[in-house]
XYZ file of C-alpha atoms in Angstrom:
429
model
C 45.866 68.545 -0.503
C 47.249 65.079 0.113
C 45.572 62.544 -2.166
C 46.249 59.387 -0.130
C 43.298 59.024 2.245
C 43.493 58.712 5.994
C 41.922 55.391 6.945
C 39.301 55.187 9.687
C 38.113 52.067 11.516
C 34.661 52.275 13.108
C 33.963 50.108 16.155
C 30.193 49.875 16.513
C 27.474 50.768 14.058
C 24.425 51.434 16.194
C 22.567 54.728 16.538
C 25.745 56.806 16.809
C 28.060 54.691 14.652
C 25.661 54.606 11.712
C 25.392 58.412 11.847
C 29.181 58.726 11.902
C 29.402 56.553 8.796
C 26.619 58.506 7.082
C 28.231 61.897 7.733
C 31.634 60.627 6.628
C 30.044 59.632 3.323
C 27.691 62.558 2.671
C 30.183 65.222 3.819
C 33.283 63.556 2.380
C 34.348 66.536 0.259
C 33.909 69.038 3.084
C 35.772 66.816 5.540
C 38.642 66.411 3.078
C 38.850 70.178 2.580
C 38.884 70.829 6.320
C 41.425 68.118 7.097
C 43.708 68.527 4.092
C 43.288 64.934 2.954
C 40.374 62.609 2.202
C 39.165 60.226 4.898
C 38.185 56.688 4.047
C 36.052 54.304 6.068
C 38.319 51.255 6.010
C 36.356 48.858 8.210
C 33.330 48.582 10.484
C 33.305 46.140 13.415
C 29.851 44.908 14.475
C 28.241 42.071 16.412
C 25.583 41.240 13.795
C 27.153 41.225 10.322
C 23.949 40.095 8.573
C 22.061 43.265 9.456
C 21.509 45.607 6.515
C 23.349 48.897 7.025
C 22.310 51.498 4.507
C 25.181 53.333 2.855
C 27.883 50.976 4.166
C 29.668 48.571 1.828
C 29.071 45.041 3.226
C 32.694 44.255 2.339
C 33.798 46.648 5.091
C 31.800 44.898 7.817
C 33.555 42.485 10.157
C 32.972 40.814 13.495
C 36.713 40.676 14.242
C 37.302 44.067 15.846
C 40.721 43.050 17.131
C 41.994 42.183 13.662
C 40.621 45.482 12.360
C 42.511 47.636 14.873
C 45.678 45.554 14.382
C 45.825 46.108 10.625
C 48.601 48.684 10.849
C 47.277 50.876 8.040
C 44.499 52.375 10.181
C 45.107 56.016 11.055
C 42.150 56.603 13.408
C 39.896 54.240 15.332
C 36.453 55.560 16.245
C 35.073 53.645 19.239
C 31.311 53.891 19.823
C 30.528 50.441 21.213
C 30.493 51.581 24.863
C 31.105 49.548 28.009
C 34.410 48.555 29.577
C 35.404 45.450 27.644
C 36.201 44.800 24.853
C 36.420 48.586 24.322
C 39.402 49.028 26.657
C 41.449 46.269 25.032
C 40.573 47.436 21.531
C 41.605 51.026 22.273
C 44.955 50.064 23.791
C 45.577 47.664 20.905
C 44.815 50.460 18.444
C 47.431 52.671 20.095
C 50.003 49.880 20.004
C 49.432 49.417 16.274
C 49.803 53.081 15.396
C 46.243 54.454 15.394
C 44.857 57.430 17.259
C 41.459 57.024 18.925
C 38.214 58.979 19.057
C 35.824 57.625 21.692
C 32.367 58.375 23.061
C 32.799 55.925 25.956
C 32.084 57.852 29.151
C 32.018 54.795 31.417
C 35.449 53.601 30.292
C 37.004 57.068 30.420
C 35.637 57.677 33.919
C 37.028 54.375 35.138
C 40.309 54.062 33.235
C 40.974 57.450 31.644
C 44.439 57.755 33.167
C 45.564 54.380 31.811
C 44.167 55.136 28.358
C 45.923 58.510 28.259
C 49.153 56.819 29.332
C 48.815 54.291 26.513
C 48.170 57.071 24.002
C 51.202 59.022 25.205
C 53.454 55.962 25.196
C 52.618 55.413 21.527
C 52.623 59.123 20.592
C 48.968 59.038 19.575
C 45.824 61.067 20.274
C 42.875 60.211 22.517
C 39.884 62.509 21.941
C 36.443 62.110 23.521
C 34.258 65.181 23.063
C 31.201 62.965 22.528
C 31.591 61.281 25.944
C 29.986 64.236 27.753
C 26.915 66.256 26.727
C 26.527 64.958 23.177
C 26.854 67.685 20.551
C 27.744 70.440 23.013
C 31.365 71.592 22.605
C 32.580 71.198 26.172
C 35.655 68.979 26.504
C 37.711 70.979 24.020
C 36.822 74.379 25.550
C 37.831 73.051 28.982
C 41.043 71.434 27.713
C 42.077 74.155 25.270
C 40.077 77.410 25.274
C 40.242 77.737 29.076
C 43.710 76.206 29.452
C 45.115 79.551 30.622
C 42.376 80.138 33.181
C 41.610 78.671 36.601
C 38.282 76.836 36.700
C 36.621 76.812 40.102
C 33.269 75.160 39.453
C 31.511 73.124 36.792
C 27.807 72.525 37.370
C 25.424 71.110 34.842
C 22.608 68.994 33.530
C 24.390 66.205 31.680
C 21.626 63.628 31.213
C 18.714 64.364 28.906
C 16.486 61.550 30.154
C 16.448 62.759 33.734
C 15.989 66.366 32.702
C 12.980 65.413 30.572
C 11.415 63.548 33.508
C 12.009 66.331 36.029
C 10.856 68.996 33.582
C 7.629 67.056 32.975
C 7.047 66.714 36.733
C 7.634 70.448 37.141
C 5.477 71.654 34.244
C 2.520 69.241 34.553
C 2.505 68.133 38.182
C 3.014 64.515 37.100
C 4.487 61.969 39.478
C 7.841 60.335 38.870
C 6.491 57.089 37.386
C 4.056 58.889 35.093
C 6.833 61.139 33.769
C 9.179 58.148 33.332
C 6.507 56.263 31.373
C 6.136 59.207 29.000
C 9.919 59.479 28.579
C 10.032 55.761 27.721
C 7.173 56.043 25.228
C 8.927 58.931 23.473
C 12.241 57.076 23.307
C 14.067 59.316 25.790
C 14.389 56.541 28.387
C 15.702 53.012 27.887
C 13.599 49.975 28.786
C 15.892 49.739 31.825
C 16.449 53.371 32.844
C 18.664 52.593 35.851
C 21.855 54.097 34.435
C 20.050 57.395 33.898
C 17.655 57.750 36.842
C 20.123 56.386 39.408
C 22.720 58.864 38.036
C 25.401 56.359 36.973
C 25.575 58.027 33.559
C 25.853 61.526 35.015
C 28.427 60.404 37.579
C 30.741 59.101 34.838
C 30.481 62.431 33.044
C 31.152 64.311 36.292
C 34.366 62.322 36.791
C 35.561 63.263 33.305
C 34.656 66.938 33.734
C 36.278 67.225 37.159
C 39.507 65.652 35.941
C 39.797 68.047 33.007
C 38.649 71.165 34.861
C 40.946 70.741 37.856
C 43.915 68.966 36.221
C 43.686 66.082 38.632
C 42.671 62.439 38.445
C 39.050 61.821 39.360
C 37.622 58.327 38.924
C 34.025 57.213 38.905
C 34.425 55.830 42.437
C 35.357 59.332 43.634
C 32.005 60.783 42.582
C 29.174 60.948 45.098
C 26.033 59.665 43.382
C 22.384 60.018 44.346
C 19.553 59.124 41.966
C 16.267 60.947 41.412
C 13.703 58.179 41.897
C 12.613 59.565 45.277
C 11.787 63.062 43.970
C 8.049 63.710 44.386
C 5.409 66.169 43.258
C 5.465 67.491 46.829
C 9.162 68.325 46.427
C 8.332 70.378 43.348
C 5.574 72.149 45.232
C 8.049 73.072 47.964
C 10.585 74.186 45.370
C 8.030 76.483 43.729
C 7.261 78.093 47.079
C 10.968 78.948 47.297
C 11.122 80.257 43.730
C 13.053 77.180 42.629
C 12.807 74.117 40.430
C 14.535 70.729 40.748
C 17.289 69.418 38.478
C 19.629 66.437 38.603
C 22.969 68.230 38.739
C 26.558 67.148 38.224
C 28.667 69.462 40.378
C 32.466 69.605 40.360
C 34.090 72.153 42.683
C 37.506 73.310 43.747
C 37.746 73.925 47.508
C 37.984 77.562 48.589
C 41.583 77.018 49.734
C 42.433 75.282 46.454
C 43.686 72.193 48.272
C 41.075 69.662 47.159
C 38.174 69.051 44.807
C 34.757 67.442 45.029
C 32.581 65.743 42.431
C 28.949 64.819 43.025
C 25.662 64.120 41.270
C 22.287 64.475 42.951
C 18.877 66.159 42.655
C 18.909 69.753 43.875
C 16.661 72.758 44.101
C 17.925 75.615 41.967
C 16.555 79.182 41.795
C 14.439 79.999 38.759
C 16.774 82.931 38.169
C 19.706 80.582 37.490
C 20.377 79.844 33.774
C 20.218 76.088 34.374
C 16.654 76.357 35.676
C 15.370 77.212 32.197
C 16.851 74.110 30.516
C 13.809 72.162 29.350
C 13.042 68.745 27.936
C 15.908 66.426 27.051
C 18.471 69.198 26.628
C 21.775 69.450 28.474
C 23.589 72.507 29.788
C 26.810 73.030 31.718
C 27.648 76.152 33.729
C 31.355 76.902 34.182
C 32.841 79.427 36.629
C 36.462 80.505 36.284
C 38.721 83.275 37.568
C 39.262 85.216 34.347
C 36.420 84.244 32.008
C 33.819 84.442 34.767
C 30.577 82.566 34.147
C 30.016 80.593 30.942
C 27.170 78.296 29.918
C 27.232 75.599 27.241
C 23.807 74.438 26.034
C 22.386 72.041 23.462
C 21.195 68.494 22.682
C 23.022 66.101 24.956
C 22.252 62.797 23.242
C 20.944 61.211 20.065
C 22.615 59.732 17.019
C 23.209 62.828 14.911
C 24.169 65.224 17.747
C 26.635 62.732 19.251
C 28.028 61.906 15.812
C 28.627 65.620 15.282
C 30.956 65.636 18.297
C 32.673 62.460 17.081
C 33.294 63.966 13.646
C 34.677 67.153 15.210
C 37.228 65.025 17.055
C 37.941 63.034 13.921
C 38.807 66.202 12.004
C 41.126 67.386 14.797
C 42.870 64.025 15.111
C 43.315 63.694 11.350
C 44.837 67.183 11.168
C 47.264 66.200 13.919
C 48.079 63.039 12.019
C 48.970 64.997 8.897
C 51.152 67.484 10.774
C 52.898 64.806 12.827
C 51.687 66.321 16.074
C 49.399 65.263 18.905
C 46.792 67.283 20.747
C 46.357 67.844 24.493
C 46.828 64.732 26.571
C 46.188 63.929 30.196
C 46.727 66.927 32.469
C 46.843 65.808 36.079
C 49.729 67.860 37.373
C 47.854 69.179 40.428
C 47.164 65.715 41.874
C 44.575 67.230 44.202
C 42.759 64.913 46.617
C 39.031 64.357 46.148
C 37.193 65.259 49.351
C 34.381 62.994 50.618
C 30.777 64.103 50.431
C 30.670 64.692 54.180
C 32.890 67.752 53.726
C 30.734 69.354 51.025
C 29.051 72.555 52.186
C 25.706 73.656 50.754
C 22.190 74.691 51.745
C 19.477 72.173 52.570
C 15.703 71.955 52.350
C 14.309 69.514 54.946
C 10.653 68.521 55.193
C 9.587 66.935 58.499
C 6.334 65.298 59.613
C 5.811 66.378 63.219
C 3.184 66.423 65.953
C 1.048 69.554 65.838
C 1.511 70.782 69.389
C 3.339 73.556 71.254
C 7.109 73.285 71.646
C 7.822 71.192 68.560
C 9.485 74.015 66.653
C 11.665 74.836 69.655
C 12.795 71.211 69.937
C 13.650 71.034 66.267
C 15.511 74.352 66.341
C 17.518 73.171 69.340
C 18.678 70.059 67.475
C 19.844 72.156 64.523
C 21.709 74.516 66.860
C 23.392 71.675 68.746
C 24.825 70.356 65.478
C 26.023 73.752 64.287
C 23.493 74.053 61.456
C 22.041 77.529 61.117
C 18.385 77.845 60.055
C 17.449 80.335 57.358
C 13.667 79.912 57.200
C 10.964 77.707 58.766
C 7.444 77.047 57.528
C 4.861 75.030 59.509
C 1.412 73.813 58.539
C -0.777 71.771 60.904
C -4.029 69.837 60.796
C -5.742 67.240 63.033
C -2.809 66.791 65.376
C -0.201 66.372 62.617
C 1.951 69.004 60.959
C 4.480 69.545 58.210
C 7.593 71.493 59.116
C 9.836 72.762 56.326
C 13.299 73.991 57.311
C 15.735 75.690 54.949
C 19.255 75.996 56.297
C 22.120 78.329 55.694
C 25.213 76.605 54.274
C 26.262 73.543 56.241
C 28.420 70.481 55.684
C 26.836 67.245 54.594
C 28.238 65.513 57.687
C 26.714 68.048 60.106
C 23.364 67.837 58.323
C 23.384 64.039 58.545
C 24.056 64.257 62.279
C 21.199 66.720 62.618
C 18.771 64.436 60.799
C 19.732 61.429 62.928
C 19.075 63.461 66.067
C 15.734 64.685 64.704
C 14.602 61.104 64.103
C 15.086 60.381 67.808
C 12.583 63.059 68.874
C 9.172 61.747 69.923
C 7.531 64.727 68.249
C 9.108 64.020 64.845
C 7.057 61.393 62.984
C 9.420 61.174 60.035
C 11.679 62.943 57.592
C 9.643 63.360 54.409
C 12.462 64.633 52.228
C 15.922 66.202 52.230
C 17.175 68.124 49.218
C 20.182 70.298 48.606
C 19.783 73.849 47.373
C 22.377 74.879 44.757
C 23.108 77.761 42.444
C 22.922 80.617 44.923
């Protein structure tokens, strides 16, 4: 074993960063045995240097992150500060000064992953980011390495624990959205401002990363269709149960049937109870992968939290340090297919539409005619009426998003249609 330690700079020492530092210290001997050399925490960049950080030598703490990554003796920079800047500048500076990088920054990777990979390659250094998607669940490396010889056709998953906790609570207790959100906040699953989670910004960033890796093409955050879950109601869950389904916020990345394009989207969807993702409860994450040779695979586990995320960071750290010792680099950016990302209007799926209509003869015929005129085939219809008003639930066969939108606009123009109560996609069939 080499006796000279590999030096690690830690950018950020919050929930995840403090766990990374703790594991590096408490598991130092094991890490050294696995890597082939000891690892040494050489510096920790923070915003508040006066804060007491148990187990970390105060002499290592600095507010000058730029000077830390420019030192020249740093072998690996671990970035867990999040956000776009200064993280982007610090990572590129680290590459330029000879360090490889381990990051958990999903937002930055979704926005500028190609540029970061290019900077890593230009400086012959590694960029690893297992912790950016689904916390402790090994997912990035299996997609980049274990399935490198296969053709992945679809990646569909629950990649945000906060939203899954809320939807699971609504499903299991009948709670409304706000009630379930309040409980998630009280338990620490939701931030004081939950917008990034419930409006699916977080999941969309992860979908961009997954789609890029799975399909060997460049997918940016702006390419991902995003729809939040704040409008999901207890009535939607009741309808889902009648269909033998539940509702999940899903990140879905698909290769077109002809192989000529890909799509990436995040939105609430009904999913059959028979599907493995339907049984994912609480704040857990799970990702379902479909490929030509391996078939169907599911990756499941805790998708957030200090220790689980730090576990993924340390796994990357071990891999990068091994590469450093051998003088090699791991897999880089693979975007050789350069497939276009199709707009949401071209996505084909099933739909569940709930309409408020007048309870009188001929309404169903009018509605059915509108669907037929727009080329949307109806699978089932359920109607309930009372006191001159009725609820009409239509489930379609597979149709494009654009044709469904045209159908809904035409339905709104009917005098007998009082309103469109809800529209939800049906996935996993």
